[in-house]
Amino acid sequence: MISVTYRSATMADAAPLARLRSVIRETTGHGRPATEADVIREFTAYATPEAVLLAEVGGDLVGWGFAAPNDDGGRSFLGGGVLPEYQGQGIGRHLLGWQLDQFGPAGLPIVSCRSTDQATQALLRRFGLVLERGFLWMTRDMALPTVPATTDLRIAAYAPGDDHALWVAHQEGFGEHFGFHPTPFEEWAGRFPRDERFRPDLSYAAWDGDDLVAFALCYVPSVTAEPAKTVVIEQVATRTPWRGRGAAGALLATVIDAARSAGVPELALNVDGENPTGAIRIYEKAGFVESFRRLQFSRPQ
């Protein structure tokens, strides 16, 4: 067996950790690419560097694991991965064990992997985690024409003054979705419209008079000066009383046209495979197709 050293991350690890995460994403499809700015943002806005355990071989980073239990005991998503050439050496097992040890018996750690990643699924089950949900990652080729969609609601571009109304619509629109956890306004605003990845120029809302009733908010995957190859529509929702009036379809069509005009090559979104609102059909009608599925595991409830 190889000699592996484990240690907590520090701010000085931001750049090498970003490179490690990007290589893992490129070679395994696990996680998402990151820049040094992304890691610094995460270390300052969401958790301290000590929430990350690093695995080193010969002084080189080969694996990482993130765990930061929520103060309220709610669901907490774990990140991590191991370089392909170092898999099968017990590194992933050690990192996952450490991650789960950060939670008390009532904690709710959540881990996901691609549906094709049989090795990770076996590891998660070995630690007693169970499959709870599948999610579709859907993408749209911007070369395809926009599918026309209309609504009697008014579609308008995002404006900073909309934030509180967006928060109200977000809490109601996602209230019945799987795993939703209500958040106070300031916490929500910090994670969504104030996120450095937010693309306000590609984000829109639907209004019924003075009521903001639906929205589609877009983000780039990473904080970087380079133009994004993919823009992600991370939140799309309609408040319950206004469903069935074409808001989602009209918002998607507007975002697609705006993204095409901005030179965005691809749009993407993530959707619950068991979404009860018919969202998958709406996305398919707008031209989105499934690229892959992720499976989400948790402790038995």
Short mmCIF file of C-alpha atoms in Angstrom, two decimals:
data_model
loop_
_atom_site.label_atom_id
_atom_site.label_comp_id
_atom_site.label_asym_id
_atom_site.label_seq_id
_atom_site.Cartn_x
_atom_site.Cartn_y
_atom_site.Cartn_z
CA MET A 1 0.00 0.00 0.00
CA ILE A 2 1.13 3.55 -0.66
CA SER A 3 1.86 5.94 2.19
CA VAL A 4 -0.92 8.52 2.54
CA THR A 5 -0.90 11.56 4.81
CA TYR A 6 -4.13 13.25 5.90
CA ARG A 7 -4.38 16.82 7.15
CA SER A 8 -6.80 19.72 7.42
CA ALA A 9 -6.79 22.27 4.63
CA THR A 10 -5.56 25.85 5.03
CA MET A 11 -6.12 28.98 2.98
CA ALA A 12 -2.75 28.29 1.34
CA ASP A 13 -4.27 25.16 -0.20
CA ALA A 14 -6.86 27.09 -2.23
CA ALA A 15 -5.01 26.92 -5.55
CA PRO A 16 -3.81 23.27 -5.37
CA LEU A 17 -7.22 22.15 -4.08
CA ALA A 18 -8.90 23.90 -6.99
CA ARG A 19 -6.58 22.12 -9.43
CA LEU A 20 -7.27 18.77 -7.75
CA ARG A 21 -11.03 19.26 -7.94
CA SER A 22 -10.88 20.26 -11.60
CA VAL A 23 -8.77 17.21 -12.54
CA ILE A 24 -11.14 14.90 -10.64
CA ARG A 25 -14.08 16.45 -12.49
CA GLU A 26 -12.38 16.14 -15.88
CA THR A 27 -11.31 12.52 -15.37
CA THR A 28 -14.19 11.04 -13.39
CA GLY A 29 -17.14 13.41 -13.80
CA HIS A 30 -17.32 13.64 -10.00
CA GLY A 31 -17.99 17.06 -8.47
CA ARG A 32 -17.45 20.22 -10.47
CA PRO A 33 -14.39 22.17 -11.59
CA ALA A 34 -13.16 24.95 -9.33
CA THR A 35 -10.84 27.91 -9.43
CA GLU A 36 -8.72 29.32 -6.62
CA ALA A 37 -11.33 32.09 -6.28
CA ASP A 38 -14.08 29.48 -5.85
CA VAL A 39 -12.22 27.76 -3.02
CA ILE A 40 -11.41 31.04 -1.27
CA ARG A 41 -15.06 32.05 -1.55
CA GLU A 42 -16.15 28.73 -0.05
CA PHE A 43 -13.60 29.00 2.78
CA THR A 44 -14.81 32.49 3.70
CA ALA A 45 -18.55 32.40 2.97
CA TYR A 46 -19.62 28.86 3.82
CA ALA A 47 -17.09 27.08 6.04
CA THR A 48 -13.54 27.35 7.34
CA PRO A 49 -10.67 25.45 5.68
CA GLU A 50 -10.75 22.99 8.59
CA ALA A 51 -14.00 21.63 7.11
CA VAL A 52 -11.86 20.02 4.38
CA LEU A 53 -9.61 16.99 4.91
CA LEU A 54 -6.84 16.53 2.35
CA ALA A 55 -5.06 13.34 1.33
CA GLU A 56 -1.43 13.64 0.20
CA VAL A 57 1.03 11.22 -1.35
CA GLY A 58 4.61 12.40 -1.55
CA GLY A 59 3.48 15.95 -0.83
CA ASP A 60 0.97 15.98 -3.71
CA LEU A 61 -2.77 16.30 -3.16
CA VAL A 62 -4.59 13.17 -4.36
CA GLY A 63 -7.96 13.40 -2.59
CA TRP A 64 -10.20 15.64 -0.55
CA GLY A 65 -13.38 15.56 1.53
CA PHE A 66 -15.64 18.35 2.78
CA ALA A 67 -17.97 18.15 5.77
CA ALA A 68 -19.69 21.05 7.55
CA PRO A 69 -22.78 20.02 9.55
CA ASN A 70 -25.52 22.64 9.69
CA ASP A 71 -26.09 24.29 13.04
CA ASP A 72 -29.77 23.38 12.92
CA GLY A 73 -29.06 19.69 12.25
CA GLY A 74 -30.56 19.88 8.75
CA ARG A 75 -29.35 18.33 5.51
CA SER A 76 -25.70 18.98 4.69
CA PHE A 77 -24.11 18.12 1.34
CA LEU A 78 -20.67 16.52 1.36
CA GLY A 79 -18.11 17.03 -1.40
CA GLY A 80 -14.97 15.11 -2.16
CA GLY A 81 -13.11 12.85 -4.53
CA VAL A 82 -9.91 10.94 -5.27
CA LEU A 83 -7.71 11.02 -8.36
CA PRO A 84 -8.40 7.94 -10.52
CA GLU A 85 -4.84 6.61 -10.27
CA TYR A 86 -5.11 6.55 -6.46
CA GLN A 87 -8.51 4.92 -6.19
CA GLY A 88 -8.70 1.46 -4.67
CA GLN A 89 -6.09 2.39 -2.03
CA GLY A 90 -8.54 3.06 0.82
CA ILE A 91 -8.29 6.85 0.46
CA GLY A 92 -11.94 7.36 -0.39
CA ARG A 93 -12.94 5.09 2.50
CA HIS A 94 -10.82 7.11 4.95
CA LEU A 95 -12.15 10.45 3.70
CA LEU A 96 -15.79 9.34 3.80
CA GLY A 97 -15.36 7.90 7.28
CA TRP A 98 -13.94 11.22 8.47
CA GLN A 99 -16.77 13.13 6.82
CA LEU A 100 -19.48 11.06 8.49
CA ASP A 101 -17.70 11.27 11.85
CA GLN A 102 -18.24 15.05 11.79
CA PHE A 103 -21.97 14.46 12.26
CA GLY A 104 -23.79 13.47 15.40
CA PRO A 105 -26.30 10.62 15.32
CA ALA A 106 -29.08 13.01 14.31
CA GLY A 107 -27.10 14.73 11.54
CA LEU A 108 -28.18 14.47 7.93
CA PRO A 109 -25.13 14.13 5.65
CA ILE A 110 -25.95 13.88 1.94
CA VAL A 111 -23.61 12.41 -0.68
CA SER A 112 -24.19 12.10 -4.42
CA CYS A 113 -22.47 10.41 -7.36
CA ARG A 114 -23.22 9.62 -10.97
CA SER A 115 -25.55 6.73 -11.65
CA THR A 116 -22.76 5.00 -13.59
CA ASP A 117 -20.27 5.18 -10.67
CA GLN A 118 -20.75 1.72 -9.21
CA ALA A 119 -17.62 1.86 -7.02
CA THR A 120 -18.75 4.99 -5.17
CA GLN A 121 -22.25 3.61 -4.74
CA ALA A 122 -20.80 0.45 -3.18
CA LEU A 123 -18.66 2.56 -0.82
CA LEU A 124 -21.62 4.66 0.28
CA ARG A 125 -23.71 1.58 0.98
CA ARG A 126 -20.80 0.06 2.91
CA PHE A 127 -21.08 3.01 5.30
CA GLY A 128 -24.82 2.45 5.73
CA LEU A 129 -26.03 5.20 3.42
CA VAL A 130 -29.13 4.52 1.34
CA LEU A 131 -30.34 5.81 -2.00
CA GLU A 132 -33.01 8.46 -1.53
CA ARG A 133 -33.34 10.25 -4.89
CA GLY A 134 -32.14 10.56 -8.47
CA PHE A 135 -31.55 13.88 -10.25
CA LEU A 136 -31.25 14.64 -13.97
CA TRP A 137 -28.57 16.96 -15.33
CA MET A 138 -30.10 18.42 -18.49
CA THR A 139 -28.42 20.55 -21.13
CA ARG A 140 -29.52 22.56 -24.14
CA ASP A 141 -27.65 23.15 -27.37
CA MET A 142 -27.91 26.88 -28.05
CA ALA A 143 -27.67 26.29 -31.79
CA LEU A 144 -31.21 24.94 -31.69
CA PRO A 145 -34.00 27.49 -32.17
CA THR A 146 -35.98 28.72 -29.19
CA VAL A 147 -39.31 26.95 -28.70
CA PRO A 148 -41.97 29.69 -28.57
CA ALA A 149 -43.80 29.95 -25.24
CA THR A 150 -46.35 32.51 -24.08
CA THR A 151 -47.97 33.56 -20.84
CA ASP A 152 -50.42 36.21 -19.72
CA LEU A 153 -47.94 37.17 -16.99
CA ARG A 154 -45.36 39.94 -17.45
CA ILE A 155 -41.77 38.74 -17.92
CA ALA A 156 -39.11 41.18 -16.71
CA ALA A 157 -35.35 41.10 -16.21
CA TYR A 158 -33.97 40.70 -12.70
CA ALA A 159 -33.41 43.90 -10.72
CA PRO A 160 -31.72 44.15 -7.29
CA GLY A 161 -34.91 45.58 -5.82
CA ASP A 162 -36.60 42.24 -6.56
CA ASP A 163 -34.62 40.30 -3.96
CA HIS A 164 -37.19 40.19 -1.17
CA ALA A 165 -40.01 39.32 -3.56
CA LEU A 166 -37.78 36.61 -5.06
CA TRP A 167 -37.15 35.19 -1.58
CA VAL A 168 -40.89 34.99 -0.93
CA ALA A 169 -41.46 33.28 -4.27
CA HIS A 170 -38.53 30.91 -3.68
CA GLN A 171 -39.82 29.79 -0.29
CA GLU A 172 -43.29 29.12 -1.70
CA GLY A 173 -42.27 27.80 -5.11
CA PHE A 174 -39.89 25.20 -3.65
CA GLY A 175 -41.87 24.56 -0.47
CA GLU A 176 -43.16 21.16 -1.60
CA HIS A 177 -39.95 20.03 -3.29
CA PHE A 178 -37.95 17.14 -1.95
CA GLY A 179 -35.36 18.15 0.65
CA PHE A 180 -36.40 21.82 0.75
CA HIS A 181 -35.35 23.69 3.89
CA PRO A 182 -36.77 27.20 4.54
CA THR A 183 -34.12 29.89 5.02
CA PRO A 184 -34.23 33.43 6.46
CA PHE A 185 -33.97 36.22 3.91
CA GLU A 186 -30.37 37.28 4.66
CA GLU A 187 -29.09 33.71 4.45
CA TRP A 188 -31.00 33.11 1.22
CA ALA A 189 -29.78 36.37 -0.35
CA GLY A 190 -26.18 35.52 0.46
CA ARG A 191 -26.47 32.16 -1.27
CA PHE A 192 -28.42 33.29 -4.33
CA PRO A 193 -28.51 36.85 -5.78
CA ARG A 194 -25.37 37.90 -3.85
CA ASP A 195 -23.39 34.87 -4.97
CA GLU A 196 -20.40 35.88 -7.11
CA ARG A 197 -21.47 33.29 -9.68
CA PHE A 198 -24.88 34.91 -10.23
CA ARG A 199 -25.68 36.12 -13.76
CA PRO A 200 -28.29 38.86 -13.24
CA ASP A 201 -28.21 39.68 -16.96
CA LEU A 202 -29.60 36.21 -17.74
CA SER A 203 -32.10 36.00 -14.86
CA TYR A 204 -35.80 36.82 -15.17
CA ALA A 205 -39.02 36.90 -13.18
CA ALA A 206 -42.73 36.67 -14.03
CA TRP A 207 -45.09 39.20 -12.49
CA ASP A 208 -48.85 39.34 -11.97
CA GLY A 209 -49.37 43.01 -11.24
CA ASP A 210 -47.19 43.75 -8.22
CA ASP A 211 -46.73 40.07 -7.33
CA LEU A 212 -43.53 38.26 -8.35
CA VAL A 213 -44.91 34.80 -9.06
CA ALA A 214 -42.17 32.85 -10.89
CA PHE A 215 -38.47 33.14 -11.64
CA ALA A 216 -35.47 31.63 -13.43
CA LEU A 217 -32.07 32.51 -11.94
CA CYS A 218 -28.82 31.78 -13.76
CA TYR A 219 -25.26 31.19 -12.55
CA VAL A 220 -21.87 30.34 -13.96
CA PRO A 221 -20.36 27.11 -12.57
CA SER A 222 -17.19 28.81 -11.34
CA VAL A 223 -15.77 32.20 -10.40
CA THR A 224 -13.33 32.94 -13.19
CA ALA A 225 -12.40 35.70 -15.60
CA GLU A 226 -12.78 33.28 -18.52
CA PRO A 227 -16.11 33.29 -20.41
CA ALA A 228 -18.30 30.46 -19.15
CA LYS A 229 -18.88 27.61 -21.59
CA THR A 230 -22.00 26.62 -19.66
CA VAL A 231 -24.49 28.73 -17.74
CA VAL A 232 -26.66 26.90 -15.22
CA ILE A 233 -30.29 27.78 -14.53
CA GLU A 234 -30.04 26.85 -10.87
CA GLN A 235 -33.49 27.93 -9.70
CA VAL A 236 -36.75 27.77 -11.65
CA ALA A 237 -40.02 27.85 -9.74
CA THR A 238 -43.58 29.13 -9.85
CA ARG A 239 -45.70 29.97 -6.83
CA THR A 240 -48.52 27.47 -6.42
CA PRO A 241 -51.55 29.68 -7.29
CA TRP A 242 -49.95 30.72 -10.59
CA ARG A 243 -48.99 27.31 -11.93
CA GLY A 244 -50.50 26.29 -15.23
CA ARG A 245 -50.29 29.78 -16.75
CA GLY A 246 -47.16 29.18 -18.82
CA ALA A 247 -44.73 31.13 -16.63
CA ALA A 248 -41.94 28.53 -16.60
CA GLY A 249 -42.01 27.99 -20.36
CA ALA A 250 -41.97 31.72 -21.07
CA LEU A 251 -39.13 32.30 -18.60
CA LEU A 252 -37.05 29.51 -20.15
CA ALA A 253 -37.61 30.88 -23.65
CA THR A 254 -36.55 34.34 -22.48
CA VAL A 255 -33.41 33.00 -20.78
CA ILE A 256 -32.51 30.95 -23.87
CA ASP A 257 -32.78 33.97 -26.15
CA ALA A 258 -30.78 36.12 -23.75
CA ALA A 259 -28.06 33.48 -23.33
CA ARG A 260 -27.77 33.02 -27.08
CA SER A 261 -27.43 36.79 -27.57
CA ALA A 262 -24.72 36.81 -24.89
CA GLY A 263 -22.77 34.10 -26.75
CA VAL A 264 -23.34 31.34 -24.18
CA PRO A 265 -22.65 27.96 -25.88
CA GLU A 266 -24.73 25.82 -23.52
CA LEU A 267 -27.41 26.07 -20.85
CA ALA A 268 -27.83 23.44 -18.15
CA LEU A 269 -30.08 22.69 -15.20
CA ASN A 270 -30.57 20.07 -12.51
CA VAL A 271 -33.99 18.58 -11.76
CA ASP A 272 -35.41 16.06 -9.34
CA GLY A 273 -36.18 12.85 -11.23
CA GLU A 274 -39.44 12.60 -9.26
CA ASN A 275 -40.38 16.28 -9.47
CA PRO A 276 -44.13 16.48 -8.77
CA THR A 277 -44.80 19.68 -10.72
CA GLY A 278 -44.18 18.38 -14.24
CA ALA A 279 -40.92 20.32 -14.53
CA ILE A 280 -39.13 17.65 -16.58
CA ARG A 281 -41.78 17.83 -19.32
CA ILE A 282 -41.48 21.62 -19.39
CA TYR A 283 -37.68 21.42 -19.72
CA GLU A 284 -37.89 18.81 -22.46
CA LYS A 285 -40.39 20.92 -24.38
CA ALA A 286 -37.95 23.86 -24.13
CA GLY A 287 -35.22 21.73 -25.76
CA PHE A 288 -33.30 20.39 -22.75
CA VAL A 289 -32.14 16.77 -22.85
CA GLU A 290 -30.75 14.51 -20.14
CA SER A 291 -26.93 14.33 -20.09
CA PHE A 292 -26.52 12.14 -17.01
CA ARG A 293 -28.10 11.25 -13.68
CA ARG A 294 -26.82 11.70 -10.16
CA LEU A 295 -27.91 9.52 -7.29
CA GLN A 296 -28.28 11.04 -3.84
CA PHE A 297 -27.56 8.99 -0.71
CA SER A 298 -28.28 9.73 2.94
CA ARG A 299 -28.58 8.06 6.30
CA PRO A 300 -31.76 5.99 6.71
CA GLN A 301 -34.57 8.19 8.01
#
